[in-house]
Amino acid sequence: MTNTSKIRVRFAPSPTGYLHIGGLRTALYNYLFAKKHGGTFILRIEDTDQSRFVPGAIESLIQSLDETGLTPDEGVFLKKNHGSGIRDQETKESKSYPGIIESGDFGPYIQSERLDIYKQYADELIASGKAYHCFCSAERLTEVREAQAKNKQAPKYDKYCLSLAADERKQKVTSGVPCVIRLNVLEEHGDVVFADLVRGEVRIRTQDIDDQVLVKSDGFPTYHLANVVDDHLMRISHVIRAEEWLPSTPKHILLYEAFGWEMPQFAHIPLLLNPDKSKLSKRQGDVSVEEYLKKGYLKEALINFIALLGWNPGQGSVQEIFSLDELVQAFDLGHVHKAGAVFDLQKLDWMNAEYIKRLPVDELYEKISTGGFLEKTLIAAAPEAMRSEEYLKRVLSIERERLAKLSDIGENNPFFFAAELSYDTGLLHWKGNAPDMTREALTKSEKILSDLNDLEWSKKEILEKILLEAAGERKGDLLWPLRVALTGAERSPSPFEIAWVLGKEESLKRLENSIKRLS
Ligand code: GLU
């Protein structure tokens, strides 16, 4: 049973760029687990690897999480988005990153602001003899590694500096000889064993574990030290992270033991894979959450899709569409798969289309206009009248059924936004009908449509009824030329729908043009 009173989980990205789709899934599973158990979801920034730091990356990570609705309860926030749940009196400005605020009782939540804390704990391990200074040069370490490779041994530090006399070590440290701090992993420790909530029992031989570096020569802690110290001090109850971190976990467990701390529970979630089963990478498509949102994937669809990459609700459930609240209710770490999950873009497109279909036209319009899609798509070049809110809403009510993403607006039916149509005049003839018959049909349509009043034009059902009646038995004779005249396209929605969207003036103009082509 999960003890729900103390559930605290964290998403702990390193600011090396944008929020990766895999990162979003890790954040989501943490979020769902926290919400399901009434726990706390924390956002912590792991920026101790200065060489991988990318300016602006923290801000972009937080922004993407906010945009997908996974706002943390505690940790770091963007000042400009302040108000998404945290109260003024609880926040502090970050010392090193303007524009970022921190909220919660266990801060700072940015590791580069916690260097003193890591130093204190590294010193504690040195004092208790659980860790030691190592002064070996890069050259020596390479020699050791090469010799081990020759002897077919696993690459491991040979504990050379552990054999230095205490005085010598002290003297080197005080005189400032460059050094790192390593954990002393005892060979007699026996296997490291832990129960992973996804993978079951995991067992690693201690002799395969290196005397890991805890503090680097630049004085910065390594990921391992900072991660364990923070998870302990921030009272993290469950570490839910990607499977790529599994090899680090035995090292972390040895650290918890060295400190004498209680361990959190671990859950390693499966890798995300390209369709060819390689690890999901940029080379085979977009991996940045921001890119997906920019292309017009709805956050609800993205979250729903990502949730199902590596998890299912179990009990033979076939439900595929889940709101965030439904995911919270259904989520269970016990149903996270062990095998890697393939990122299937077609499935995402399908899911996004399902979400778009369910949107009321007003909301869809709102998303298209605030998402910048009016500027990015062919709408931007359309005549004034075809960019009005009213016109676009009519287009959307027709297109909604067929859009895979918001940026596809107009793509399937470019004639909605064209000032002039260009098409082969021959296309106007229905099944080998003579030009005279086509002209007659087009003139008839023109007459019918020009006689209709505004009220009749306001309902596509009325247009449909009148035109169908006029077409009689041989529908194609009348309706095909009309449809082509209005669209210039071989395939399109029905002529009633198109005429209704275009309106009286534009429809008659297009009909006239088509008649001119035939004379
Ligand atoms: N900083 C690590 C990352 O970038 C965190 C790994 C963990 O959750 O322990 O993913």
XYZ file of C-alpha atoms and ligand atoms in Angstrom:
529
model
C 0.000 0.000 0.000
C 1.208 3.500 -0.784
C 1.392 5.738 2.251
C -0.502 8.673 0.799
C 0.311 11.185 3.523
C 3.905 11.642 2.430
C 3.977 11.261 -1.319
C 6.528 13.696 -2.701
C 7.878 13.261 -6.206
C 10.088 15.392 -8.368
C 10.848 16.066 -11.994
C 14.529 16.995 -12.068
C 15.619 18.021 -15.563
C 19.039 19.282 -16.489
C 18.811 22.532 -18.443
C 20.479 21.309 -21.608
C 17.900 22.613 -24.096
C 14.175 22.325 -24.588
C 11.722 19.995 -22.864
C 12.087 16.634 -24.619
C 9.009 14.485 -25.272
C 10.605 11.871 -22.982
C 11.019 14.516 -20.275
C 7.363 15.437 -20.613
C 6.430 11.800 -20.053
C 8.625 11.579 -16.931
C 7.079 14.802 -15.637
C 3.591 13.519 -16.452
C 3.993 10.189 -14.643
C 5.329 12.030 -11.596
C 2.459 14.506 -11.790
C -0.186 11.787 -12.167
C 1.256 9.765 -9.305
C 1.361 12.805 -7.026
C -2.171 13.932 -7.861
C -3.598 10.451 -7.589
C -2.250 10.102 -4.047
C -2.809 13.680 -2.912
C 0.951 14.211 -2.922
C 3.306 16.969 -3.993
C 4.861 17.380 -7.440
C 8.175 19.225 -7.315
C 10.214 20.772 -10.123
C 13.936 20.845 -9.355
C 16.641 22.022 -11.727
C 19.808 19.921 -11.922
C 22.324 22.342 -13.365
C 25.576 21.159 -11.803
C 27.115 20.124 -15.113
C 28.211 23.568 -16.189
C 29.628 22.309 -19.475
C 26.159 21.233 -20.642
C 24.333 24.338 -19.498
C 22.309 26.148 -22.192
C 21.177 29.729 -21.458
C 17.399 30.065 -21.511
C 16.895 26.314 -21.091
C 15.448 26.528 -17.563
C 12.924 29.122 -18.631
C 11.950 27.068 -21.666
C 11.533 23.898 -19.566
C 9.248 25.630 -17.096
C 7.299 27.334 -19.878
C 6.666 24.045 -21.698
C 5.504 22.372 -18.485
C 3.153 25.269 -17.825
C 1.823 25.117 -21.375
C 0.995 21.447 -21.064
C -0.721 22.025 -17.719
C 1.826 20.186 -15.555
C 2.515 23.093 -13.234
C 4.379 21.935 -10.124
C 3.217 22.420 -6.546
C 6.675 23.281 -5.337
C 10.033 24.218 -6.851
C 10.798 26.659 -9.646
C 8.348 28.855 -11.521
C 8.501 31.613 -14.096
C 7.859 34.992 -12.596
C 5.885 36.082 -15.672
C 3.499 33.131 -15.304
C 3.198 33.764 -11.586
C -0.367 33.291 -10.479
C -0.664 29.762 -11.808
C -1.280 28.531 -8.289
C 1.446 29.846 -6.006
C 0.993 32.650 -3.523
C 3.210 35.742 -3.204
C 4.369 35.271 0.345
C 5.730 31.822 -0.426
C 8.051 32.801 -3.232
C 11.666 33.880 -3.438
C 13.503 35.242 -6.432
C 16.196 32.911 -7.697
C 19.634 34.288 -6.888
C 21.189 33.318 -10.172
C 18.362 33.364 -12.689
C 16.385 36.587 -13.038
C 12.801 35.866 -13.999
C 12.648 32.656 -11.979
C 11.032 32.326 -8.589
C 11.171 29.455 -6.135
C 8.415 28.315 -3.850
C 8.376 25.704 -1.095
C 9.946 24.810 2.241
C 12.813 22.730 0.893
C 14.596 25.184 -1.431
C 16.616 26.353 -3.107
C 15.345 24.139 -5.909
C 18.161 24.956 -8.329
C 21.221 22.818 -7.642
C 23.806 25.498 -8.469
C 22.299 27.459 -5.561
C 22.930 24.551 -3.165
C 26.689 24.084 -3.551
C 27.367 24.709 0.173
C 24.949 21.949 1.076
C 26.696 19.385 -1.143
C 30.092 20.412 0.214
C 28.876 19.905 3.747
C 27.651 16.389 2.963
C 30.779 15.449 0.997
C 32.876 16.579 3.978
C 30.723 14.430 6.224
C 31.519 11.355 4.123
C 35.235 12.185 4.133
C 35.158 12.554 7.921
C 33.429 9.202 8.358
C 35.903 7.522 5.965
C 33.154 6.629 3.487
C 34.678 8.848 0.811
C 38.220 9.962 -0.030
C 40.157 12.537 -2.012
C 41.689 11.340 -5.253
C 44.534 13.261 -6.871
C 45.134 11.035 -9.886
C 45.805 12.836 -13.151
C 43.762 12.216 -16.285
C 46.822 10.495 -17.780
C 47.093 8.022 -14.925
C 43.389 7.225 -15.069
C 43.701 6.538 -18.803
C 46.671 4.206 -18.191
C 44.694 2.291 -15.551
C 41.722 1.983 -17.889
C 43.865 0.792 -20.777
C 45.587 -1.833 -18.652
C 42.185 -3.067 -17.457
C 40.897 -3.237 -21.024
C 43.940 -5.318 -21.995
C 43.241 -7.734 -19.140
C 39.554 -7.830 -20.061
C 38.576 -6.256 -16.749
C 35.718 -3.798 -16.247
C 36.989 -0.182 -16.184
C 37.202 0.894 -12.558
C 39.278 3.225 -10.443
C 42.001 1.174 -8.692
C 41.715 2.987 -5.311
C 45.315 4.138 -5.579
C 44.729 7.343 -3.558
C 43.014 5.403 -0.791
C 46.422 3.917 0.006
C 48.059 7.336 0.521
C 48.938 8.143 4.104
C 46.403 10.359 5.849
C 49.018 13.096 6.352
C 49.961 13.121 2.719
C 46.350 13.416 1.646
C 45.730 16.257 4.080
C 48.826 18.096 2.945
C 47.838 17.794 -0.727
C 44.339 19.093 -0.024
C 45.570 22.082 1.995
C 48.159 22.992 -0.608
C 45.445 22.980 -3.271
C 46.488 20.017 -5.424
C 43.599 19.435 -7.845
C 41.466 16.550 -6.662
C 38.080 14.900 -6.774
C 36.168 13.162 -3.982
C 35.250 9.511 -4.525
C 32.925 7.161 -2.682
C 34.752 4.176 -1.250
C 32.752 1.221 -2.567
C 33.627 -1.823 -0.483
C 34.039 -5.024 -2.441
C 32.790 -7.073 0.468
C 29.491 -5.174 0.338
C 27.720 -7.906 -1.637
C 25.158 -7.343 -4.359
C 23.110 -4.187 -4.410
C 19.472 -5.263 -4.585
C 16.377 -3.120 -4.787
C 12.721 -3.519 -5.684
C 11.849 -1.329 -8.630
C 8.139 -0.511 -8.804
C 8.156 -1.131 -12.557
C 10.898 -3.669 -13.097
C 10.668 -5.773 -9.958
C 13.853 -6.935 -8.257
C 17.048 -5.415 -9.660
C 20.383 -6.905 -8.593
C 23.845 -5.502 -9.375
C 27.202 -6.936 -8.286
C 29.121 -4.450 -6.149
C 32.349 -5.457 -7.830
C 30.960 -3.897 -11.019
C 30.455 -0.557 -9.295
C 33.177 2.049 -9.568
C 34.383 4.337 -6.767
C 32.220 7.046 -8.229
C 33.227 10.682 -8.174
C 31.008 12.697 -5.832
C 32.724 16.078 -6.144
C 34.516 17.122 -9.317
C 37.813 19.011 -9.450
C 35.914 22.271 -10.092
C 34.256 21.806 -6.698
C 30.853 21.035 -8.249
C 29.052 17.926 -7.080
C 28.345 15.194 -9.603
C 24.812 14.282 -10.560
C 24.943 11.319 -8.149
C 25.806 13.270 -5.019
C 23.552 16.246 -5.710
C 20.651 14.016 -6.714
C 20.812 11.840 -3.596
C 21.367 14.733 -1.179
C 18.446 16.640 -2.690
C 16.088 13.690 -2.849
C 16.829 13.090 0.824
C 16.574 16.696 1.992
C 13.492 17.355 -0.128
C 11.890 14.236 1.388
C 11.234 12.611 -1.953
C 9.230 9.440 -1.384
C 9.311 8.036 -4.922
C 11.925 8.536 -7.619
C 10.133 8.085 -10.944
C 12.573 8.527 -13.787
C 13.568 7.218 -17.212
C 15.183 3.825 -17.553
C 18.424 5.401 -18.785
C 19.099 6.295 -15.136
C 18.800 2.700 -13.952
C 22.606 2.126 -14.029
C 22.979 5.095 -11.648
C 20.585 3.702 -9.068
C 22.990 1.208 -7.393
C 25.445 4.079 -6.984
C 22.694 6.103 -5.368
C 21.765 3.241 -3.091
C 25.379 2.960 -1.902
C 25.302 6.673 -1.172
C 22.089 6.411 0.848
C 23.757 3.633 2.799
C 26.940 5.668 3.321
C 24.871 8.503 4.782
C 22.687 6.123 6.740
C 19.540 7.550 5.123
C 16.258 5.879 4.352
C 15.837 5.314 0.623
C 12.999 6.501 -1.594
C 11.212 3.935 -3.729
C 12.345 3.712 -7.321
C 10.343 3.361 -10.527
C 12.220 3.342 -13.829
C 9.961 3.998 -16.781
C 10.631 2.472 -20.206
C 12.560 4.134 -22.994
C 10.808 5.924 -25.821
C 11.699 4.443 -29.193
C 11.624 5.471 -32.844
C 9.514 3.202 -35.088
C 12.740 1.324 -35.982
C 13.134 0.588 -32.232
C 16.189 2.830 -31.825
C 16.150 5.322 -28.956
C 13.870 8.279 -29.757
C 16.065 10.901 -31.337
C 15.928 14.167 -33.151
C 17.221 12.568 -36.334
C 13.924 10.759 -36.891
C 11.541 13.608 -36.112
C 10.777 16.283 -33.588
C 11.424 15.544 -29.945
C 10.787 18.959 -28.450
C 7.445 19.556 -26.761
C 7.522 23.165 -27.926
C 7.730 22.044 -31.578
C 4.651 19.865 -31.227
C 2.664 22.677 -29.654
C 3.838 25.083 -32.359
C 2.653 22.687 -35.065
C -0.814 22.694 -33.608
C -0.982 19.589 -31.476
C -3.327 20.314 -28.591
C -1.808 19.964 -25.149
C -4.659 17.666 -24.113
C -3.932 15.327 -27.035
C -0.189 15.414 -26.436
C -0.625 14.583 -22.749
C -3.108 11.810 -23.524
C -0.809 10.326 -26.169
C 2.317 10.552 -23.997
C 0.510 8.951 -21.043
C -0.159 5.866 -23.142
C 3.492 5.535 -24.166
C 4.484 2.937 -21.624
C 1.333 2.712 -19.562
C -2.194 1.391 -19.957
C -5.135 1.442 -17.587
C -5.145 -2.380 -17.359
C -8.194 -4.582 -16.732
C -8.652 -5.091 -20.471
C -9.628 -1.443 -20.871
C -9.903 -0.241 -24.452
C -10.400 3.406 -23.536
C -7.915 5.591 -25.383
C -9.181 9.125 -24.867
C -8.441 10.379 -21.349
C -8.657 13.871 -19.912
C -5.921 14.817 -17.459
C -8.347 14.215 -14.578
C -9.237 10.792 -15.931
C -5.546 9.964 -16.226
C -5.032 10.961 -12.599
C -7.833 8.606 -11.576
C -6.643 5.706 -13.713
C -2.882 6.008 -13.272
C -1.023 3.265 -11.485
C 2.722 2.596 -11.552
C 1.893 -1.115 -11.506
C 0.619 -0.808 -15.068
C 3.722 0.869 -16.461
C 5.345 -1.473 -18.991
C 8.890 -2.722 -18.866
C 9.399 -2.776 -22.634
C 10.297 0.361 -24.592
C 7.401 2.316 -26.072
C 7.349 3.259 -29.757
C 6.533 6.869 -30.537
C 3.971 6.538 -33.317
C 3.322 9.880 -34.979
C 0.290 8.543 -36.863
C -1.330 7.639 -33.575
C -0.618 11.129 -32.262
C -2.202 12.624 -35.410
C -5.245 10.415 -34.943
C -5.558 11.394 -31.313
C -5.109 15.074 -32.043
C -7.820 14.864 -34.720
C -10.149 13.261 -32.165
C -9.568 16.179 -29.796
C -10.039 18.753 -32.555
C -13.349 17.141 -33.594
C -14.625 17.514 -30.055
C -13.818 21.231 -29.828
C -16.650 23.743 -30.209
C -15.974 25.966 -33.263
C -15.504 29.081 -31.106
C -12.814 27.361 -29.052
C -11.116 25.977 -32.128
C -11.067 29.460 -33.656
C -9.633 30.859 -30.438
C -6.810 28.308 -30.475
C -6.046 28.886 -34.139
C -5.914 32.630 -33.770
C -4.028 32.806 -30.446
C -1.654 30.030 -31.551
C -0.474 32.179 -34.448
C -1.793 29.798 -37.107
C -3.546 32.584 -38.989
C -0.144 34.110 -39.711
C 1.678 30.888 -40.427
C -0.724 29.185 -42.805
C -2.059 30.099 -46.231
C -4.735 32.194 -44.529
C -2.127 34.930 -44.223
C -2.155 35.508 -48.002
C -5.942 35.319 -48.390
C -8.108 38.308 -49.386
C -9.386 40.376 -46.471
C -12.925 38.942 -46.540
C -11.573 35.419 -46.189
C -9.762 36.249 -42.992
C -12.681 37.571 -40.985
C -13.608 35.771 -37.792
C -17.038 34.923 -39.125
C -15.658 33.445 -42.357
C -12.964 31.439 -40.571
C -15.497 29.981 -38.173
C -17.555 28.772 -41.124
C -14.453 27.181 -42.652
C -13.624 25.565 -39.309
C -17.073 24.082 -38.899
C -16.440 22.215 -42.171
C -12.747 21.460 -41.668
C -12.932 20.440 -38.030
C -13.784 16.860 -38.984
C -10.652 16.477 -41.067
C -7.898 18.416 -39.273
C -5.022 16.386 -37.833
C -3.411 19.493 -36.373
C -4.159 23.188 -36.180
C -1.483 24.077 -38.726
C -3.349 21.978 -41.317
C -6.077 24.592 -41.503
C -6.791 25.329 -45.166
C -4.257 22.773 -46.327
C -6.819 20.203 -47.461
C -9.085 22.874 -48.944
C -6.910 25.772 -50.155
C -9.785 27.123 -52.305
C -11.327 28.571 -49.132
C -8.522 31.129 -49.106
C -7.809 31.697 -52.803
C -8.505 35.009 -54.557
C -8.492 33.261 -57.953
C -8.875 29.577 -58.753
C -6.696 27.900 -61.310
C -7.956 24.623 -62.748
C -8.312 22.758 -65.993
C -11.616 23.815 -67.623
C -12.208 20.194 -68.661
C -12.679 19.320 -64.997
C -16.020 21.162 -65.070
C -17.655 18.500 -67.266
C -19.491 15.727 -65.504
C -18.752 12.299 -67.021
C -18.144 13.403 -70.629
C -21.007 15.903 -70.725
C -20.728 18.400 -73.591
C -19.599 21.979 -72.799
C -23.097 23.247 -73.611
C -24.628 21.048 -70.952
C -22.061 22.177 -68.439
C -22.687 25.825 -69.273
C -26.410 25.287 -68.918
C -25.943 23.644 -65.536
C -23.678 26.397 -64.275
C -26.105 29.085 -65.466
C -28.926 27.282 -63.712
C -26.944 27.132 -60.463
C -26.066 30.789 -60.793
C -29.701 31.705 -61.230
C -30.847 29.604 -58.276
C -28.177 30.918 -55.949
C -28.590 34.551 -56.921
C -32.347 34.330 -56.221
C -31.809 33.146 -52.634
C -32.173 35.656 -49.825
C -29.795 36.153 -46.884
C -31.796 33.908 -44.610
C -31.618 31.062 -47.103
C -27.898 31.606 -47.495
C -27.382 31.449 -43.738
C -28.120 27.720 -43.487
C -26.261 25.063 -45.399
C -29.198 22.708 -44.951
C -31.422 25.098 -46.914
C -28.842 25.410 -49.699
C -28.599 21.649 -49.790
C -32.341 21.130 -50.022
C -32.877 23.693 -52.779
C -29.952 22.527 -54.905
C -30.813 18.846 -54.507
C -34.381 19.532 -55.586
C -33.153 21.469 -58.595
C -30.727 18.691 -59.545
C -33.489 16.090 -59.753
C -32.532 12.575 -60.838
C -29.182 13.215 -62.539
C -27.503 14.949 -59.636
C -24.004 14.968 -61.089
C -25.076 17.009 -64.122
C -25.824 20.007 -61.912
C -23.784 19.470 -58.785
C -20.434 18.395 -60.221
C -19.869 21.536 -62.351
C -21.081 23.669 -59.455
C -18.650 22.035 -57.031
C -15.721 22.391 -59.446
C -16.640 25.994 -60.204
C -16.538 26.784 -56.486
C -13.359 24.846 -55.679
C -11.344 24.134 -58.820
C -10.607 20.816 -57.152
C -11.203 17.213 -58.053
C -12.187 16.389 -54.493
C -13.688 18.576 -51.791
C -16.547 18.754 -49.319
C -20.046 19.064 -50.864
C -20.974 22.084 -53.015
C -23.622 23.066 -50.436
C -21.060 23.333 -47.687
C -18.596 25.194 -49.901
C -21.215 27.667 -51.135
C -22.343 28.273 -47.575
C -18.778 28.996 -46.429
C -17.935 31.224 -49.417
C -21.179 33.184 -49.178
C -23.342 34.590 -51.931
C -20.987 37.127 -53.465
C -17.915 34.899 -53.735
C -19.933 31.887 -54.892
C -21.580 33.875 -57.700
C -18.226 35.344 -58.682
C -16.698 31.885 -59.003
C -19.700 30.635 -60.972
C -19.464 33.565 -63.393
C -15.786 32.917 -63.916
C -16.435 29.286 -64.717
C -19.103 30.223 -67.277
C -16.665 32.668 -68.890
C -14.136 29.869 -69.239
C -16.609 27.896 -71.328
C -17.457 30.655 -73.795
N 18.997 15.480 -14.058
C 18.586 14.191 -14.509
C 17.964 14.387 -15.877
O 18.315 15.297 -16.547
C 17.603 13.621 -13.511
C 17.592 12.161 -13.401
C 16.758 11.764 -12.191
O 15.540 11.997 -12.241
O 17.327 11.291 -11.221
O 17.120 13.680 -16.342
